[in-house]
Amino acid sequence: MSMANRARSELELIPGVGENMARHLINAGYPTIESLKGQDPEEIYRKDCAYQGCRVDRCALYVYRLAVYFAENETLDPEKLKWWNWKD
C-alpha cells in the first residue's frame, strides 16, 4: 500500500471524510489525522480552495471543522459528530 493510500485510509476514519475529501486533505498538506491537530479549519479550506482553483464547495469547511475536532479529542461527543453542529 502506498503512503498516499495509507494516509487516505486513515483520514477516512473521520466521520464525513470519504475518498474525495481525504484526497483534498492530503493535497492541502494534511496527510494524517495527527497533522490536523491544532489546525485552523478555515486555513485548511483556503489551502484546499487554492489547490482546487476555488472549486471547493463551502460544505467542505464543515467537514474540516469536524476533522479537526475528531483529531483533537480522544473522547468524542456523539452529538458533535452531527454535521449541523459545524455549519455557519
Coordinates of N, CA and C in Angstrom, one line a residue, residues 9-66:
S9 N -6.7 6.1 3.8 CA -7.4 5.2 4.6 C -7.6 5.7 6.0
E10 N -6.5 6.2 6.6 CA -6.6 6.8 8.0 C -7.6 7.9 8.0
L11 N -7.5 8.9 7.1 CA -8.3 10.0 7.1 C -9.8 9.7 6.9
E12 N -10.1 8.6 6.2 CA -11.4 8.1 6.0 C -12.1 7.6 7.3
L13 N -11.3 7.5 8.4 CA -11.9 7.1 9.7 C -12.7 8.3 10.3
I14 N -12.4 9.5 9.8 CA -13.1 10.7 10.3 C -14.5 10.7 9.7
P15 N -15.5 10.9 10.5 CA -16.9 11.0 10.0 C -17.0 12.1 9.0
G16 N -17.6 11.8 7.9 CA -17.8 12.8 6.8 C -16.7 12.9 5.8
V17 N -15.6 12.2 6.1 CA -14.4 12.2 5.2 C -14.4 10.9 4.4
G18 N -14.7 11.0 3.1 CA -14.7 9.9 2.2 C -13.4 10.0 1.4
E19 N -13.4 9.2 0.3 CA -12.2 9.2 -0.5 C -11.8 10.6 -1.1
N20 N -12.8 11.3 -1.6 CA -12.6 12.6 -2.2 C -12.1 13.6 -1.2
M21 N -12.7 13.7 0.0 CA -12.3 14.6 1.0 C -10.9 14.3 1.5
A22 N -10.6 13.0 1.6 CA -9.3 12.5 2.1 C -8.2 13.0 1.1
R23 N -8.5 12.9 -0.2 CA -7.6 13.4 -1.2 C -7.4 14.9 -1.1
H24 N -8.5 15.6 -0.8 CA -8.4 17.1 -0.7 C -7.5 17.4 0.5
L25 N -7.7 16.7 1.6 CA -6.8 17.0 2.8 C -5.4 16.7 2.5
I26 N -5.1 15.6 1.9 CA -3.7 15.2 1.5 C -3.1 16.3 0.6
N27 N -3.8 16.7 -0.4 CA -3.3 17.8 -1.3 C -3.1 19.1 -0.6
A28 N -3.9 19.4 0.4 CA -3.8 20.6 1.2 C -2.6 20.6 2.2
G29 N -2.0 19.4 2.4 CA -0.9 19.2 3.3 C -1.2 18.6 4.6
Y30 N -2.3 17.9 4.7 CA -2.7 17.2 5.9 C -2.9 15.7 5.7
P31 N -1.9 15.0 5.6 CA -2.0 13.6 5.2 C -2.4 12.6 6.3
T32 N -2.5 13.0 7.5 CA -2.8 12.1 8.6 C -3.8 12.8 9.6
I33 N -4.4 12.1 10.4 CA -5.3 12.6 11.4 C -4.4 13.5 12.4
E34 N -3.3 13.0 12.7 CA -2.4 13.7 13.6 C -2.0 15.1 13.1
S35 N -1.9 15.2 11.8 CA -1.5 16.5 11.1 C -2.6 17.5 11.2
L36 N -3.8 17.1 11.6 CA -4.9 18.1 11.7 C -5.0 18.7 13.1
K37 N -4.3 18.1 14.1 CA -4.4 18.7 15.4 C -3.9 20.1 15.5
G38 N -4.7 21.0 16.1 CA -4.3 22.4 16.3 C -4.4 23.3 15.0
Q39 N -5.0 22.7 14.0 CA -5.1 23.4 12.7 C -6.4 24.3 12.7
D40 N -6.3 25.3 11.9 CA -7.5 26.2 11.7 C -8.3 25.7 10.5
P41 N -9.5 25.2 10.7 CA -10.3 24.7 9.6 C -10.4 25.7 8.4
E42 N -10.5 27.0 8.7 CA -10.6 28.0 7.7 C -9.3 28.0 6.8
E43 N -8.2 27.8 7.4 CA -6.9 27.7 6.7 C -6.9 26.5 5.8
I44 N -7.3 25.4 6.4 CA -7.4 24.1 5.6 C -8.3 24.4 4.3
Y45 N -9.4 25.0 4.6 CA -10.3 25.3 3.5 C -9.7 26.2 2.4
R46 N -9.0 27.3 2.9 CA -8.3 28.2 1.9 C -7.2 27.4 1.1
K47 N -6.5 26.6 1.8 CA -5.4 25.8 1.0 C -6.1 24.9 0.0
D48 N -7.2 24.2 0.4 CA -7.9 23.3 -0.5 C -8.4 24.1 -1.7
C49 N -9.0 25.2 -1.4 CA -9.6 26.1 -2.4 C -8.5 26.5 -3.4
A50 N -7.4 26.9 -2.9 CA -6.3 27.3 -3.7 C -5.8 26.2 -4.6
Y51 N -5.7 25.0 -4.0 CA -5.3 23.8 -4.8 C -6.3 23.5 -5.9
Q52 N -7.6 23.5 -5.5 CA -8.6 23.1 -6.4 C -9.0 24.3 -7.4
G53 N -8.4 25.4 -7.2 CA -8.8 26.6 -8.1 C -10.2 27.1 -7.7
C54 N -10.4 27.2 -6.4 CA -11.7 27.7 -5.8 C -12.9 27.0 -6.3
R55 N -12.8 25.7 -6.6 CA -13.9 24.9 -7.0 C -14.5 24.1 -5.8
V56 N -14.0 24.4 -4.6 CA -14.4 23.6 -3.5 C -15.7 24.1 -2.9
D57 N -16.6 23.2 -2.7 CA -17.9 23.5 -2.1 C -17.7 24.0 -0.7
R58 N -18.5 25.0 -0.3 CA -18.4 25.6 1.1 C -18.6 24.5 2.1
C59 N -19.4 23.5 1.8 CA -19.6 22.4 2.8 C -18.4 21.7 3.2
A60 N -17.3 21.8 2.4 CA -16.0 21.2 2.7 C -15.5 21.8 4.1
L61 N -15.8 23.1 4.3 CA -15.4 23.7 5.5 C -16.0 23.0 6.7
Y62 N -17.2 22.6 6.6 CA -17.9 21.9 7.7 C -17.1 20.6 8.0
V63 N -16.7 19.9 7.0 CA -16.0 18.7 7.1 C -14.7 18.9 7.8
Y64 N -14.0 20.0 7.4 CA -12.7 20.3 8.0 C -12.8 20.7 9.5
R65 N -13.9 21.4 9.8 CA -14.2 21.7 11.2 C -14.3 20.4 12.0
L66 N -15.1 19.5 11.5 CA -15.3 18.2 12.2 C -14.0 17.4 12.2

